[in-house]
mmCIF file of C-alpha atoms and ligand atoms in Angstrom:
data_model
loop_
_atom_site.group_PDB
_atom_site.id
_atom_site.type_symbol
_atom_site.label_atom_id
_atom_site.label_comp_id
_atom_site.label_asym_id
_atom_site.label_seq_id
_atom_site.Cartn_x
_atom_site.Cartn_y
_atom_site.Cartn_z
ATOM 1 C CA MET A 198 -43.073 -32.688 9.502
ATOM 2 C CA ASP A 199 -40.348 -33.386 12.440
ATOM 3 C CA ASN A 200 -37.904 -33.949 9.670
ATOM 4 C CA LEU A 201 -38.842 -30.878 8.010
ATOM 5 C CA ILE A 202 -38.450 -28.827 11.320
ATOM 6 C CA GLY A 203 -35.203 -30.310 11.766
ATOM 7 C CA LEU A 204 -34.244 -29.176 8.254
ATOM 8 C CA GLN A 205 -35.362 -25.786 8.971
ATOM 9 C CA ASN A 206 -33.346 -25.756 12.060
ATOM 10 C CA TYR A 207 -30.157 -26.885 10.035
ATOM 11 C CA ASP A 208 -30.723 -24.338 7.449
ATOM 12 C CA MET A 209 -31.318 -21.425 9.934
ATOM 13 C CA ASN A 210 -28.167 -22.503 11.705
ATOM 14 C CA PHE A 211 -26.239 -22.691 8.311
ATOM 15 C CA GLN A 212 -27.282 -19.084 7.614
ATOM 16 C CA LYS A 213 -26.406 -18.050 11.149
ATOM 17 C CA ILE A 214 -22.963 -19.596 11.201
ATOM 18 C CA THR A 215 -22.520 -18.288 7.666
ATOM 19 C CA ALA A 216 -22.912 -14.649 8.653
ATOM 20 C CA LYS A 217 -20.848 -15.057 11.639
ATOM 21 C CA LYS A 218 -18.016 -16.285 9.497
ATOM 22 C CA GLU A 219 -18.371 -13.490 7.095
ATOM 23 C CA ASP A 220 -17.810 -11.380 10.094
ATOM 24 C CA GLY A 221 -14.351 -12.468 10.888
ATOM 25 C CA PRO A 222 -12.807 -10.946 7.617
ATOM 26 C CA ILE A 223 -14.761 -7.540 8.102
ATOM 27 C CA LYS A 224 -13.371 -7.237 11.594
ATOM 28 C CA ILE A 225 -9.791 -7.887 10.217
ATOM 29 C CA ARG A 226 -10.443 -5.278 7.761
ATOM 30 C CA VAL A 227 -11.548 -2.542 10.213
ATOM 31 C CA LEU A 228 -8.526 -3.364 12.357
ATOM 32 C CA GLU A 229 -6.131 -3.207 9.576
ATOM 33 C CA GLN A 230 -7.591 0.216 8.487
ATOM 34 C CA VAL A 231 -7.073 1.607 12.068
ATOM 35 C CA ILE A 232 -3.374 0.589 11.813
ATOM 36 C CA GLU A 233 -2.840 1.718 8.429
ATOM 37 C CA LYS A 234 -4.286 5.233 9.397
ATOM 38 C CA MET A 235 -2.030 5.457 12.535
ATOM 39 C CA ALA A 236 0.959 4.308 10.579
ATOM 40 C CA MET A 237 0.256 6.956 8.031
ATOM 41 C CA GLU A 238 -0.292 9.789 10.764
ATOM 42 C CA LEU A 239 3.202 8.585 12.049
ATOM 43 C CA THR A 240 4.917 9.219 8.705
ATOM 44 C CA GLU A 241 3.393 12.493 8.272
ATOM 45 C CA GLY A 242 4.596 13.581 11.848
ATOM 46 C CA ASP A 243 7.947 12.399 11.199
ATOM 47 C CA GLN A 244 8.025 14.423 7.751
ATOM 48 C CA GLN A 245 7.028 17.372 9.999
ATOM 49 C CA ILE A 246 9.984 16.688 12.284
ATOM 50 C CA GLN A 247 12.299 16.644 9.405
ATOM 51 C CA ASP A 248 10.867 19.912 7.729
ATOM 52 C CA LEU A 249 11.350 21.666 11.137
ATOM 53 C CA LYS A 250 14.930 20.402 11.302
ATOM 54 C CA LEU A 251 15.506 21.644 7.817
ATOM 55 C CA SER A 252 14.236 25.098 8.470
ATOM 56 C CA ARG A 253 16.138 25.279 11.901
ATOM 57 C CA ARG A 254 19.543 24.502 9.599
ATOM 58 C CA GLN A 255 18.538 27.318 7.468
ATOM 59 C CA TYR A 256 18.076 29.716 10.246
ATOM 60 C CA GLU A 257 21.463 28.730 11.882
ATOM 61 C CA GLN A 258 23.249 29.504 8.272
ATOM 62 C CA ASP A 259 21.434 32.811 8.329
ATOM 63 C CA ILE A 260 22.679 33.539 11.947
ATOM 64 C CA ALA A 261 26.290 32.503 11.127
ATOM 65 C CA SER A 262 26.230 34.706 8.218
ATOM 66 C CA LEU A 263 24.881 37.629 10.120
ATOM 67 C CA GLN A 264 27.674 37.164 12.854
ATOM 68 C CA SER A 265 30.345 37.264 10.118
ATOM 69 C CA GLN A 266 28.926 40.369 8.828
ATOM 70 C CA ILE A 267 29.078 41.810 12.194
ATOM 71 C CA GLN A 268 32.643 40.795 12.531
ATOM 72 C CA LYS A 269 33.583 42.464 9.260
ATOM 73 C CA SER A 270 31.562 45.529 10.466
ATOM 74 C CA ASN A 271 33.785 45.499 13.758
ATOM 75 C CA GLU A 272 37.026 45.260 11.707
ATOM 76 C CA LYS A 273 35.552 48.290 9.193
ATOM 77 C CA ILE A 274 35.587 50.293 12.677
ATOM 78 C CA ALA A 275 39.342 50.246 13.099
ATOM 79 C CA ASN A 276 39.950 52.240 9.922
ATOM 80 C CA ILE A 277 36.991 54.672 10.178
ATOM 81 C CA LYS A 278 38.083 58.353 10.171
ATOM 82 C CA SER A 279 34.727 60.360 10.270
ATOM 83 C CA ASN A 280 32.174 60.332 13.127
ATOM 84 C CA LYS A 281 29.365 59.916 10.582
ATOM 85 C CA GLU A 282 30.872 56.873 8.919
ATOM 86 C CA TYR A 283 31.380 55.505 12.451
ATOM 87 C CA GLU A 284 27.652 56.002 13.500
ATOM 88 C CA ALA A 285 26.674 54.469 9.990
ATOM 89 C CA VAL A 286 28.728 51.240 10.910
ATOM 90 C CA LEU A 287 27.335 51.067 14.314
ATOM 91 C CA LYS A 288 23.920 51.260 12.975
ATOM 92 C CA GLU A 289 24.532 48.516 10.622
ATOM 93 C CA ILE A 290 26.016 46.384 13.295
ATOM 94 C CA ASP A 291 22.885 47.183 15.371
ATOM 95 C CA THR A 292 20.488 45.912 12.542
ATOM 96 C CA PHE A 293 22.673 42.871 12.180
ATOM 97 C CA LYS A 294 22.176 42.012 15.816
ATOM 98 C CA ASN A 295 18.653 42.556 15.929
ATOM 99 C CA ASP A 296 18.358 40.196 12.959
ATOM 100 C CA ALA A 297 20.466 37.611 14.500
ATOM 101 C CA THR A 298 18.217 37.845 17.748
ATOM 102 C CA LEU A 299 15.032 37.216 15.772
ATOM 103 C CA GLN A 300 16.606 34.421 13.852
ATOM 104 C CA GLU A 301 17.928 32.896 17.171
ATOM 105 C CA ASN A 302 14.290 33.481 18.754
ATOM 106 C CA LYS A 303 12.954 31.376 15.596
ATOM 107 C CA VAL A 304 15.520 28.519 16.136
ATOM 108 C CA LEU A 305 14.249 28.328 19.929
ATOM 109 C CA GLU A 306 10.564 28.234 18.941
ATOM 110 C CA ILE A 307 11.522 25.601 16.375
ATOM 111 C CA LEU A 308 13.652 23.485 18.948
ATOM 112 C CA LEU A 309 10.708 23.398 21.292
ATOM 113 C CA LYS A 310 8.348 22.364 18.738
ATOM 114 C CA ILE A 311 10.441 19.710 17.568
ATOM 115 C CA GLU A 312 10.761 18.432 21.217
ATOM 116 C CA THR A 313 6.956 18.377 21.431
ATOM 117 C CA LEU A 314 6.681 16.571 18.215
ATOM 118 C CA GLU A 315 9.355 13.958 18.922
ATOM 119 C CA GLU A 316 7.689 13.134 22.220
ATOM 120 C CA LYS A 317 4.398 12.697 20.814
ATOM 121 C CA HIS A 318 5.979 10.752 17.905
ATOM 122 C CA GLU A 319 7.663 8.119 20.515
ATOM 123 C CA LYS A 320 4.205 7.824 22.108
ATOM 124 C CA ASP A 321 2.411 7.179 18.877
ATOM 125 C CA LYS A 322 5.017 4.809 18.053
ATOM 126 C CA GLU A 323 4.480 2.845 21.242
ATOM 127 C CA ILE A 324 0.837 2.778 20.805
ATOM 128 C CA LEU A 325 1.059 1.751 17.189
ATOM 129 C CA ASN A 326 3.399 -1.179 18.144
ATOM 130 C CA GLN A 327 0.997 -2.215 20.874
ATOM 131 C CA LYS A 328 -1.906 -2.060 18.345
ATOM 132 C CA LYS A 329 0.155 -4.242 16.051
ATOM 133 C CA LEU A 330 0.362 -6.787 18.751
ATOM 134 C CA THR A 331 -3.173 -6.569 19.728
ATOM 135 C CA PHE A 332 -3.967 -7.000 16.051
ATOM 136 C CA GLN A 333 -1.975 -10.129 15.227
ATOM 137 C CA LYS A 334 -3.519 -11.783 18.431
ATOM 138 C CA ASP A 335 -7.022 -10.882 17.116
ATOM 139 C CA GLN A 336 -6.199 -12.027 13.648
ATOM 140 C CA LYS A 337 -4.999 -15.272 15.042
ATOM 141 C CA LEU A 338 -8.129 -15.999 17.235
ATOM 142 C CA ILE A 339 -10.563 -14.793 14.272
ATOM 143 C CA GLN A 340 -8.722 -17.184 12.105
ATOM 144 C CA LEU A 341 -9.244 -20.021 14.576
ATOM 145 C CA GLU A 342 -12.776 -19.078 15.030
ATOM 146 C CA ILE A 343 -13.180 -19.132 11.139
ATOM 147 C CA GLN A 344 -11.750 -22.600 11.158
ATOM 148 C CA THR A 345 -13.926 -23.646 13.977
ATOM 149 C CA LEU A 346 -17.052 -22.494 12.002
ATOM 150 C CA ASP A 347 -15.827 -24.084 8.926
ATOM 151 C CA LYS A 348 -15.650 -27.480 10.756
ATOM 152 C CA GLU A 349 -19.391 -26.742 12.024
ATOM 153 C CA ILE A 350 -20.496 -25.718 8.738
ATOM 154 C CA ALA A 351 -19.115 -29.138 7.064
ATOM 155 C CA LEU A 352 -20.807 -31.255 9.956
ATOM 156 C CA LEU A 353 -23.978 -29.252 9.488
ATOM 157 C CA LEU A 354 -24.046 -30.128 5.797
ATOM 158 C CA LYS A 355 -23.491 -33.586 6.321
ATOM 159 C CA ASP A 356 -26.051 -34.154 8.704
ATOM 160 C CA ARG A 357 -28.524 -31.849 6.533
ATOM 161 C CA LYS A 358 -27.742 -34.059 3.486
ATOM 162 C CA LEU A 359 -28.643 -37.182 5.647
ATOM 163 C CA LEU A 360 -32.018 -35.439 6.963
ATOM 164 C CA ARG A 361 -32.802 -34.531 3.399
ATOM 165 C CA GLN A 362 -32.570 -38.045 2.186
ATOM 166 C CA GLU A 363 -35.201 -39.136 4.586
ATOM 167 C CA ILE A 364 -37.822 -36.445 3.515
ATOM 168 C CA ASP A 365 -40.247 -37.037 0.660
ATOM 169 C CA PRO A 366 -38.821 -35.456 -2.495
ATOM 170 C CA LEU A 367 -42.065 -33.666 -3.337
ATOM 171 C CA LEU A 368 -42.157 -32.229 0.198
ATOM 172 C CA LEU A 369 -38.617 -31.236 -0.096
ATOM 173 C CA LYS A 370 -39.243 -29.462 -3.456
ATOM 174 C CA LYS A 371 -41.868 -27.567 -1.728
ATOM 175 C CA TYR A 372 -39.727 -26.738 1.184
ATOM 176 C CA ASP A 373 -37.185 -25.499 -0.824
ATOM 177 C CA SER A 374 -39.156 -23.296 -3.128
ATOM 178 C CA LEU A 375 -40.948 -21.960 -0.216
ATOM 179 C CA ARG A 376 -37.654 -21.286 1.540
ATOM 180 C CA GLU A 377 -36.440 -19.580 -1.600
ATOM 181 C CA HIS A 378 -39.537 -17.237 -1.777
ATOM 182 C CA LYS A 379 -40.051 -16.689 1.800
ATOM 183 C CA GLY A 380 -36.972 -15.014 2.994
ATOM 184 C CA GLY A 381 -35.382 -18.355 4.213
ATOM 185 C CA LEU A 382 -38.211 -19.378 6.236
ATOM 186 C CA ALA A 383 -40.593 -22.412 4.734
ATOM 187 C CA LEU A 384 -42.126 -23.473 7.978
ATOM 188 C CA THR A 385 -44.287 -21.471 10.647
ATOM 189 C CA PRO A 386 -45.114 -22.540 14.047
ATOM 190 C CA VAL A 387 -48.777 -21.750 14.740
ATOM 191 C CA ILE A 388 -49.566 -20.781 18.561
ATOM 192 C CA LYS A 389 -53.091 -20.278 19.996
ATOM 193 C CA GLY A 390 -54.459 -20.107 16.333
ATOM 194 C CA ILE A 391 -51.714 -17.363 15.272
ATOM 195 C CA CYS A 392 -49.252 -18.015 12.603
ATOM 196 C CA GLN A 393 -45.855 -16.977 14.381
ATOM 197 C CA VAL A 394 -44.064 -15.694 11.195
ATOM 198 C CA CYS A 395 -46.757 -13.434 9.759
ATOM 199 C CA ARG A 396 -48.640 -12.981 13.000
ATOM 200 C CA MET A 397 -52.077 -13.600 11.181
ATOM 201 C CA GLY A 398 -54.974 -15.595 12.842
ATOM 202 C CA ILE A 399 -55.651 -18.708 11.434
ATOM 203 C CA PRO A 400 -59.486 -19.407 10.711
ATOM 204 C CA PRO A 401 -60.913 -21.756 13.470
ATOM 205 C CA GLN A 402 -61.848 -24.522 10.943
ATOM 206 C CA LYS A 403 -58.406 -24.769 9.598
ATOM 207 C CA PHE A 404 -56.729 -24.505 12.980
ATOM 208 C CA ASN A 405 -58.978 -27.524 14.167
ATOM 209 C CA GLU A 406 -57.890 -29.412 11.131
ATOM 210 C CA LEU A 407 -54.164 -28.424 11.887
ATOM 211 C CA LEU A 408 -54.772 -29.685 15.607
ATOM 212 C CA ALA A 409 -56.121 -32.970 14.152
ATOM 213 C CA GLY A 410 -52.872 -33.099 12.312
ATOM 214 C CA LYS A 411 -54.262 -35.298 9.465
ATOM 215 C CA GLU A 412 -52.237 -33.356 6.460
ATOM 216 C CA LEU A 413 -49.600 -30.758 5.764
ATOM 217 C CA MET A 414 -51.222 -27.241 5.723
ATOM 218 C CA SER A 415 -50.078 -23.988 4.656
ATOM 219 C CA CYS A 416 -50.910 -20.665 6.552
ATOM 220 C CA PRO A 417 -53.732 -18.965 4.436
ATOM 221 C CA HIS A 418 -51.835 -15.509 4.766
ATOM 222 C CA CYS A 419 -48.050 -16.157 4.017
ATOM 223 C CA MET A 420 -48.257 -19.675 2.625
ATOM 224 C CA ARG A 421 -45.686 -21.222 4.696
ATOM 225 C CA LEU A 422 -46.325 -24.874 5.896
ATOM 226 C CA MET A 423 -47.716 -24.952 9.548
ATOM 227 C CA TYR A 424 -47.088 -26.873 12.465
ATOM 228 C CA LEU A 425 -48.152 -26.805 15.838
ATOM 229 C CA GLY A 426 -45.758 -24.439 17.975
ATOM 230 C CA GLU A 427 -44.903 -25.277 21.698
ATOM 231 C CA ASP A 428 -46.899 -23.645 24.136
ATOM 232 C CA ASN A 429 -50.190 -24.628 22.173
ATOM 233 C CA SER A 430 -53.137 -25.971 24.130
ATOM 234 C CA PRO A 431 -56.262 -26.930 22.254
ATOM 235 C CA GLU A 432 -58.979 -24.117 22.584
ATOM 236 C CA LYS A 433 -62.456 -25.224 23.477
HETATM 237 ZN ZN1 ZN B 31 -48.490 -17.280 8.014
#
């Protein structure tokens, strides 16, 4: 029975280490996704800045063409004879000037937006670089941890194999089958007459037989092989 308890410890340890080993790649993937998302947002931000710069150039072209129209109107004034014509040209110049002012305000607005976005962009770039550095460090640590776990697993499997060789093959078969059908746990400690896995009480007569320790017994409820757990004192 001691060998079986040892074997169950190995098997439980094996499960724990394997689960821990699977955590590593999951953690790496999560970190990768965070960085991918940030990089994507950064590209989007950059595109936004490029778009604003483009519309700024378009507004500036509009302003330039308005200014050349104002200049042409001013040149027209020199050759004007009638008052009515003169007023019409002045009105025209006014309209051009108003348009130009509107466009200039838009350019200012865009310049402010670009400035704010570029500041944010620089900061985000800095944060992303930091994240990438942290990620590389974390990745190395996780890979080292996986290597350590691999060594532990190899050692565990070797010891487990040796231990299995010392156990009666029939018993081993029973253990493996129980393990497979009972959620990885083939053995159960019994403390004060209670099966510690299914938490059911063992009938007194059976419990006394277990205390006598003559043969291997199964929990009548969950069918796992019973052994006396620690902290067990014979009752009555
Ligand atoms: Zn039980």
